[in-house]
Coordinates of C-alpha atoms in Angstrom, one line a residue:
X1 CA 4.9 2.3 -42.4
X2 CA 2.6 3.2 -39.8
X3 CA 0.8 1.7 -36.6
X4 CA -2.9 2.1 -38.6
X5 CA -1.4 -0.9 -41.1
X6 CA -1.5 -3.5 -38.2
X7 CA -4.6 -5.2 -38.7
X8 CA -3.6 -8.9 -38.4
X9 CA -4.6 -10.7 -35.4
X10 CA -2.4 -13.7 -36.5
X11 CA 0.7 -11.6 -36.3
X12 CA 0.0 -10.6 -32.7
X13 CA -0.2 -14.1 -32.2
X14 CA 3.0 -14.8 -34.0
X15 CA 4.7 -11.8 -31.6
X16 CA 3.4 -13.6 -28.3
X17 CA 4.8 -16.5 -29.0
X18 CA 8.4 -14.8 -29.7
X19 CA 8.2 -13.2 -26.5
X20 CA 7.0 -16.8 -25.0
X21 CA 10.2 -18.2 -26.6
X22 CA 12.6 -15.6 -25.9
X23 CA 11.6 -14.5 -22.0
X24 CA 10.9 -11.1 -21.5
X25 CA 14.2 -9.5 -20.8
X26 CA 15.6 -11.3 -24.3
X27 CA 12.5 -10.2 -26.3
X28 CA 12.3 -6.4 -25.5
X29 CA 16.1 -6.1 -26.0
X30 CA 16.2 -8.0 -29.3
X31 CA 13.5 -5.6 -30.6
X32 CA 14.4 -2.6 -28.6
X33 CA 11.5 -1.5 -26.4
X34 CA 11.3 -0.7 -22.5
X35 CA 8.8 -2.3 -20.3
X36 CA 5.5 -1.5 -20.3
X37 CA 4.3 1.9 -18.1
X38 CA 0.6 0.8 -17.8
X39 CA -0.7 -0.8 -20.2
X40 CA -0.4 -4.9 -20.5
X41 CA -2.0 -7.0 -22.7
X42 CA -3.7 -10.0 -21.3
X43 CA -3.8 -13.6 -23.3
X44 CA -4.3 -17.1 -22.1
X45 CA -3.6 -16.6 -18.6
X46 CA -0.1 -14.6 -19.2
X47 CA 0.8 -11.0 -19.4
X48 CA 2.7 -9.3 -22.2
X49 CA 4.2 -5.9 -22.7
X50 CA 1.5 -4.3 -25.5
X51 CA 3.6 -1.8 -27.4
X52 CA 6.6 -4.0 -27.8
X53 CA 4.1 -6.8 -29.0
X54 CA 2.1 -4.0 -31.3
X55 CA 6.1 -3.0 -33.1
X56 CA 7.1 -6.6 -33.4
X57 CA 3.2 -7.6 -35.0
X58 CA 4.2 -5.0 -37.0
X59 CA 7.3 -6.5 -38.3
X60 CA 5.6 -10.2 -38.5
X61 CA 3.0 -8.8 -40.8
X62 CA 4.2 -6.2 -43.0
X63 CA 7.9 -7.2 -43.1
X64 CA 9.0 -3.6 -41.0
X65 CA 9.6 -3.5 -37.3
X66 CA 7.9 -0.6 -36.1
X67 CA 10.7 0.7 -33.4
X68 CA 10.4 2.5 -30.0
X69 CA 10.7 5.7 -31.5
X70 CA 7.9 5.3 -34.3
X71 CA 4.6 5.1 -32.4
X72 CA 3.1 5.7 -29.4
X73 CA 2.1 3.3 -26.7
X74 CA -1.0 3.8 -24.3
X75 CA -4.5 4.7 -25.3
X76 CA -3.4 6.9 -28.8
X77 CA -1.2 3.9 -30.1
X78 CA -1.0 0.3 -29.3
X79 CA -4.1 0.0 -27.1
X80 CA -6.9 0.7 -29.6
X81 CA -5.2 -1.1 -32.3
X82 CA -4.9 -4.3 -30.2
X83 CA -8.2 -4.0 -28.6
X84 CA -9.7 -4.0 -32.4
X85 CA -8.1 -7.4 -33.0
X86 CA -9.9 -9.0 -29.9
X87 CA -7.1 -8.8 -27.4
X88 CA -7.5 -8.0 -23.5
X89 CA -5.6 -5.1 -22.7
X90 CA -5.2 -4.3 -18.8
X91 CA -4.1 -1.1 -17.0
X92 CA -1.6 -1.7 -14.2
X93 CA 0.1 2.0 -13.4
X94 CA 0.5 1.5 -10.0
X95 CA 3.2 -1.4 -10.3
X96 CA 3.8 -3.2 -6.4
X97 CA 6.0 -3.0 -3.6
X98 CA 8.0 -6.4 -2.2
X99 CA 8.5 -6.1 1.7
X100 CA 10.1 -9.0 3.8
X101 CA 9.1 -10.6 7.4
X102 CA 12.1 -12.2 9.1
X103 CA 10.6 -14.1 12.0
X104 CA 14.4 -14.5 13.3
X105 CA 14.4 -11.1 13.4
X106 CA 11.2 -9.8 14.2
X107 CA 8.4 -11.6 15.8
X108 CA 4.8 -11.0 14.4
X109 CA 2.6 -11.6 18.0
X110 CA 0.4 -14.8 17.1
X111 CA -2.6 -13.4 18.4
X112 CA -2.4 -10.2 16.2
X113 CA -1.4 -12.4 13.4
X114 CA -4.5 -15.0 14.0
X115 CA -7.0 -12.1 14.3
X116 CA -6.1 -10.7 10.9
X117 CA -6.8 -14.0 9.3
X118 CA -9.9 -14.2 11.1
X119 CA -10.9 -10.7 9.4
X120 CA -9.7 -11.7 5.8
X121 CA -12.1 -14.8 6.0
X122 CA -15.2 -13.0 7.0
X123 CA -14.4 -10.8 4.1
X124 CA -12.7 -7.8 5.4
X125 CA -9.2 -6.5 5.8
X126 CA -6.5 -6.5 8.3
X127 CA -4.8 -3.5 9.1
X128 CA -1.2 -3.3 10.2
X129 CA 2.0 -1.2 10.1
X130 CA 4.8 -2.5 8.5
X131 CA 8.7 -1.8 7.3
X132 CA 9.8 -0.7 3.7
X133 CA 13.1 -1.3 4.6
X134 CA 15.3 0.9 2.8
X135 CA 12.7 2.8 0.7
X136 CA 11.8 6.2 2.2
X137 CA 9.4 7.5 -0.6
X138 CA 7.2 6.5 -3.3
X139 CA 5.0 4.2 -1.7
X140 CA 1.3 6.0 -2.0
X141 CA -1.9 4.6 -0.7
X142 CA -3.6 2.3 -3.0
X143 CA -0.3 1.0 -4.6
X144 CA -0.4 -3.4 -4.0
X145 CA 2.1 -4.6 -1.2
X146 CA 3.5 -8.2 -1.7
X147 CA 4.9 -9.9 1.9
X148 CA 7.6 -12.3 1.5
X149 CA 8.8 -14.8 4.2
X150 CA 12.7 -14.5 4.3
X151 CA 15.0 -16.5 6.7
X152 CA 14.2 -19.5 7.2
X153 CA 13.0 -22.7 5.4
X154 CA 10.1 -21.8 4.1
X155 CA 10.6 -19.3 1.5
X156 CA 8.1 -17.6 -0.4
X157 CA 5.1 -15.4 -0.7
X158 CA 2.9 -15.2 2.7
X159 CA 0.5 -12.4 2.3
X160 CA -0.4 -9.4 0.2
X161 CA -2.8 -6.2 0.8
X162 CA -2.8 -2.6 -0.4
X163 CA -1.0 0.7 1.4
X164 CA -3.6 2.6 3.4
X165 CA -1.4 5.1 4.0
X166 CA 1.7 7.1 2.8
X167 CA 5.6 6.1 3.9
X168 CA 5.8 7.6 7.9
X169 CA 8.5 7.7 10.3
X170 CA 8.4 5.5 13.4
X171 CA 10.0 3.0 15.7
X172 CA 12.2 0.9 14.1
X173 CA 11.2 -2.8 13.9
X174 CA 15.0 -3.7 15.8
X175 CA 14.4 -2.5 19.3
X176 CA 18.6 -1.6 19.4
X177 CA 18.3 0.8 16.2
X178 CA 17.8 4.6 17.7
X179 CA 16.4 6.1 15.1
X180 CA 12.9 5.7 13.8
X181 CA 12.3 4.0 10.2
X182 CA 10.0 3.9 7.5
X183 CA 6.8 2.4 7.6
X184 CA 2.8 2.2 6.0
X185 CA 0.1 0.6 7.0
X186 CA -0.8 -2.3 5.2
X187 CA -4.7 -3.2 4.5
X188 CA -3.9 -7.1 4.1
X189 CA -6.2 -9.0 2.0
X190 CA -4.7 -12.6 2.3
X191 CA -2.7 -14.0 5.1
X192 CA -1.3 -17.8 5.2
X193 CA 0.5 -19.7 7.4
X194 CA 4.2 -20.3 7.1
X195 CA 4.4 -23.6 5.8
X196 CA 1.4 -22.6 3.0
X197 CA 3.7 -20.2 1.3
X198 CA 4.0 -19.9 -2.1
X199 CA 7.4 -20.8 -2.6
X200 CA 10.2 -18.4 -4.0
X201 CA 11.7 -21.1 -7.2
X202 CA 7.9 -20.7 -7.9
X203 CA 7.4 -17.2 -8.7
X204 CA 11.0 -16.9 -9.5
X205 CA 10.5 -19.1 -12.9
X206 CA 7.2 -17.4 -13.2
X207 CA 7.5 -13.6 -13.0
X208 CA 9.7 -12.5 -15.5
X209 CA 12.7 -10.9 -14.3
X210 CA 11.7 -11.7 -10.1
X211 CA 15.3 -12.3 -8.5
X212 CA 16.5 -15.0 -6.3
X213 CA 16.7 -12.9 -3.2
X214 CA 16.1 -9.3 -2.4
X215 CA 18.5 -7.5 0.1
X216 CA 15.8 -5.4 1.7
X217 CA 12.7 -4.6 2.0
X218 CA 10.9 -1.7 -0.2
X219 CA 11.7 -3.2 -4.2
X220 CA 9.4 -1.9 -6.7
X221 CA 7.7 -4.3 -9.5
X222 CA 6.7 -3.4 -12.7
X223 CA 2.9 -3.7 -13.9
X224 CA 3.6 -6.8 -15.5
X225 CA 5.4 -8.4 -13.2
X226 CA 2.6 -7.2 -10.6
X227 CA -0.1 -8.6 -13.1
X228 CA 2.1 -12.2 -13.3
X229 CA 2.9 -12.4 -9.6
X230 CA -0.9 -11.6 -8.7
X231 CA -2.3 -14.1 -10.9
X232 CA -0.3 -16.9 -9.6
X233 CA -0.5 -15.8 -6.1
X234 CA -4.5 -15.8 -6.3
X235 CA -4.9 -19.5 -7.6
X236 CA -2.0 -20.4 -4.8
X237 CA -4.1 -19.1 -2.0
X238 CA -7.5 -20.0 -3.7
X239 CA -5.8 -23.6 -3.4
X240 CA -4.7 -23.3 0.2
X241 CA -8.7 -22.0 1.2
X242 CA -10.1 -25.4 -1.0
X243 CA -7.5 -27.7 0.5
X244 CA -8.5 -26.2 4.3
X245 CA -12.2 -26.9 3.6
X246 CA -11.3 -30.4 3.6
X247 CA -9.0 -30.5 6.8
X248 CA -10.9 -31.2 10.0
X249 CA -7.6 -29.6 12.4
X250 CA -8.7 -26.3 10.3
X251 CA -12.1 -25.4 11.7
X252 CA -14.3 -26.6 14.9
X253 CA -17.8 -27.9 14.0
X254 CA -20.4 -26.6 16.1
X255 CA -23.8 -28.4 16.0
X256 CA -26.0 -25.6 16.0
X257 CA -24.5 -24.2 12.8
X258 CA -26.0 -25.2 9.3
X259 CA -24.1 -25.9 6.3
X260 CA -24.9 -25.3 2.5
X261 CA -23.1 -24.7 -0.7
X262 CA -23.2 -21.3 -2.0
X263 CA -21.8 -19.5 -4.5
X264 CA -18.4 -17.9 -4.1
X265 CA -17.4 -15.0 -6.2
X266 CA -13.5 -16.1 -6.4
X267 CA -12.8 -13.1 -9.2
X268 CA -13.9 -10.5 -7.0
X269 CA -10.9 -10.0 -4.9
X270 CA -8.6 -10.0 -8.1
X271 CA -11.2 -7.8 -9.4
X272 CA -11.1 -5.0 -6.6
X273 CA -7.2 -5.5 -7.4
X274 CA -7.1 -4.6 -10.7
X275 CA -9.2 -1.5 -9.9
X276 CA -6.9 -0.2 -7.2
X277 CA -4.4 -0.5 -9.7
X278 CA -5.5 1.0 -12.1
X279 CA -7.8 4.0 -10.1
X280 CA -7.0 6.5 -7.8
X281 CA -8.1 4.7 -4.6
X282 CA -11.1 6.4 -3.6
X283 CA -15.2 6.0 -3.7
X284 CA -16.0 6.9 -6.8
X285 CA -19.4 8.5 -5.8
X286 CA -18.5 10.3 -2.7
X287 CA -14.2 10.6 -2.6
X288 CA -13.9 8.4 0.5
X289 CA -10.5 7.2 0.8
X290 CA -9.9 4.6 3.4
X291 CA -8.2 1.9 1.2
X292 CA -9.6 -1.0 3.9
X293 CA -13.3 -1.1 3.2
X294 CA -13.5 0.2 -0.8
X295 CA -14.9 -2.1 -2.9
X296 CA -15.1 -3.5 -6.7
X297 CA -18.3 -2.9 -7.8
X298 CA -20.2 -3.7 -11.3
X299 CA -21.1 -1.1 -13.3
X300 CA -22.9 -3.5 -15.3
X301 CA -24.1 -6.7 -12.7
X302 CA -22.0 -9.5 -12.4
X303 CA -25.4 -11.4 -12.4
X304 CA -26.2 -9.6 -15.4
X305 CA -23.3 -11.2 -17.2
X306 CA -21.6 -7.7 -16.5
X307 CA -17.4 -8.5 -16.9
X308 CA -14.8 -7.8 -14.2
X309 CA -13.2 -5.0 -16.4
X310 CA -11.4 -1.5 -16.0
X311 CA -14.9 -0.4 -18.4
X312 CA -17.3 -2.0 -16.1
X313 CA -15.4 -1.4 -12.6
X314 CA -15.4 1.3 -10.2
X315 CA -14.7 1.6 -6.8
X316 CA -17.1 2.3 -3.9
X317 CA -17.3 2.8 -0.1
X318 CA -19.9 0.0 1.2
X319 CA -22.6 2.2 1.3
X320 CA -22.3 3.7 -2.2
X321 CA -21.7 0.2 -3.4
X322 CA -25.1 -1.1 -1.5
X323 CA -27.1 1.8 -3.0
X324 CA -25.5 1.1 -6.5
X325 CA -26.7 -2.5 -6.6
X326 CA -29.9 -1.3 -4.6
X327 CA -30.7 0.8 -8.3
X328 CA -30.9 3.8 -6.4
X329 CA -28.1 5.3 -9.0
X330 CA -26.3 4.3 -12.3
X331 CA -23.8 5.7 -13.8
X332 CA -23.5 8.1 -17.0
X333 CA -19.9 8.2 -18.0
X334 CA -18.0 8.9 -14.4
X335 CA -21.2 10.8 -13.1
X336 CA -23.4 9.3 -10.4
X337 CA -27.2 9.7 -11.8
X338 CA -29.9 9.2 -9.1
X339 CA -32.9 8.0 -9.6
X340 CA -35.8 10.5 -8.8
X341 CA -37.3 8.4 -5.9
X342 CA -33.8 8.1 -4.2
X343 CA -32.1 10.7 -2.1
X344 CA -28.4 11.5 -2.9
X345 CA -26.1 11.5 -0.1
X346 CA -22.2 11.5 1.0
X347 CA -20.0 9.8 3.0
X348 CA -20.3 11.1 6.8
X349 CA -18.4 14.1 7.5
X350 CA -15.0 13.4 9.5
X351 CA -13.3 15.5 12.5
X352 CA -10.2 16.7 10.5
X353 CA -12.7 17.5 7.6
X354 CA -14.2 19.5 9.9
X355 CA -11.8 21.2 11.0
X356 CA -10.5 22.1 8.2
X357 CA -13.6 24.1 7.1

């Protein structure tokens, strides 16, 4: 009995729809696995934990479960073997982290707020400190910060970004607390309006195992539940930006401006997260590391038919990213190779790095 006798892509189907049945929570402690570390496995829009789908597969097809203890997850166990029956498998080690914004409490100045959004929709990020409540470690930049509106009506997911920086002391959000708290800075990448949240009940029944309330700021989520919650959080606020196209209170019309329809690359924003999850969040030419302006970029075009993938991804600064698509480099493995009539450069030496030397 052995991991090398799954073969049956009809079996792994047979196992998803036993985790479908039973919920998450039920499924893994029926069969006696833990959740995922990293590796997820991707099918028809939902997100599954791969080894305890690989052990139960297993049991649907040969008879055996294949337990916990018997074989190995990751990239020397369940991985290959699923990926050689057709099925997605996505890397997510990075998990999440939930923070909350009490408006009662704390009041996020409008203009600030406004100028943010104003960023996101040319394309950019916003940059901001924010609390982690309670959690004074753990949070590294790159990991995927989920904001949640708490305390009053509207409930729900308002905005989401990536830490550009480590957990660091400073003032504390309550101007009556003496001593300084825990914060980050937050690179936001979407940014909605109160009453355009996407609703707690939602993602509650959604995102398996997502609680009715959190006490505090600074909960971790697993790669799965980061996957799930992402997903549905993308389509939310692609709907929000389609619905606003059509509202004539949402945008001022200037006659000198031109209109046409273009061609939107919705994807690439889940696509640059999936990478930060899944890298270390740097350029992957020249090491630069400010989590704000790194991009998803193709390995393979997009217009080439090139897929959004963890294979075909890596991320860039802008410049690196321009020169890629430029052809003035391609990649051999994880190594840059330049092409003979293009010069090779870095990313601009900074003060501190400087310094340093």
């Amino acid at each position: 009995m052995a991991l090398k006798d799954l073969n049956d892509r009809q079996a792994v189907l047979r196992a998803l729809e036993e985790y479908d049945k039973l919920g998450r929570v039920a499924f893994l402690r029926t069969y006696g696995f833990g959740t995922a570390d990293e590796y997820v496995l991707a099918h028809e829009g939902r997100y599954y934990d791969s080894k305890a789908i690989a052990g139960v597969a297993h049991l649907f097809q040969t008879g055996e479960l294949l337990t916990n203890s018997e074989f190995q997850g990751g990239r020397r166990g369940a991985v290959p073997r699923l990926t050689a029956m057709r099925f997605e498998i996505v890397s997510q080690r990075r998990g999440s982290f939930v923070l909350l914004w009490n408006p009662t409490l704390w009041h996020w100045d409008e203009e600030r707020r406004l100028a943010i959004q104003q960023c996101i929709l040319a394309g950019g990020t916003g940059s901001e400190p924010w609390s982690t409540g309670s959690r004074k470690k753990d949070i590294s930049k790159g990991d995927r910060i989920f904001l949640f509106l708490v305390g009053q009506k509207e409930r729900g997911l308002v905005a989401s970004g990536h830490a550009a920086s480590d957990i660091y002391l400073d003032t504390h959000w309550a101007a009556d607390h003496p001593e300084p708290g825990p914060h980050i800075s937050v690179a936001w990448d979407r940014l909605l309006d109160a009453p355009e949240v996407l609703p707690w009940e939602i993602i509650e029944r959604t995102v398996p195992g997502f609680p009715n309330r959190y006490q505090g700021g600074g909960a971790r989520l697993d790669g799965l539940q980061t996957l799930t919650l992402d997903a549905l959080w993308q389509e939310h606020a692609n709907e929000v930006s389609l619905a606003a196209l059509g509202d004539p209170t949402r945008a001022e019309v200037v006659a000198s401006y031109s209109y046409a329809i273009v061609k939107r690359r919705n994807h690439q924003q889940q696509f640059r997260n999936l990478l930060l999850g899944a890298y270390e969040p740097k350029c992957a030419v020249c090491g630069f590391d400010q989590v704000e302006i790194l991009e998803a970029a193709h390995v393979i075009p997009d217009s080439q038919g090139g897929p959004s993938s963890l294979e075909n991804g890596r991320l860039m600064c802008p410049n690196h990213h321009r020169a890629h698509d430029a052809g003035l480099f391609r990649f051999q493995g994880d190594l840059p190779m330049w092409a003979e009539a293009a010069s090779e450069f870095l990313a601009p030496e900074r003060p501190q790095d400087r310094n340093s030397s």
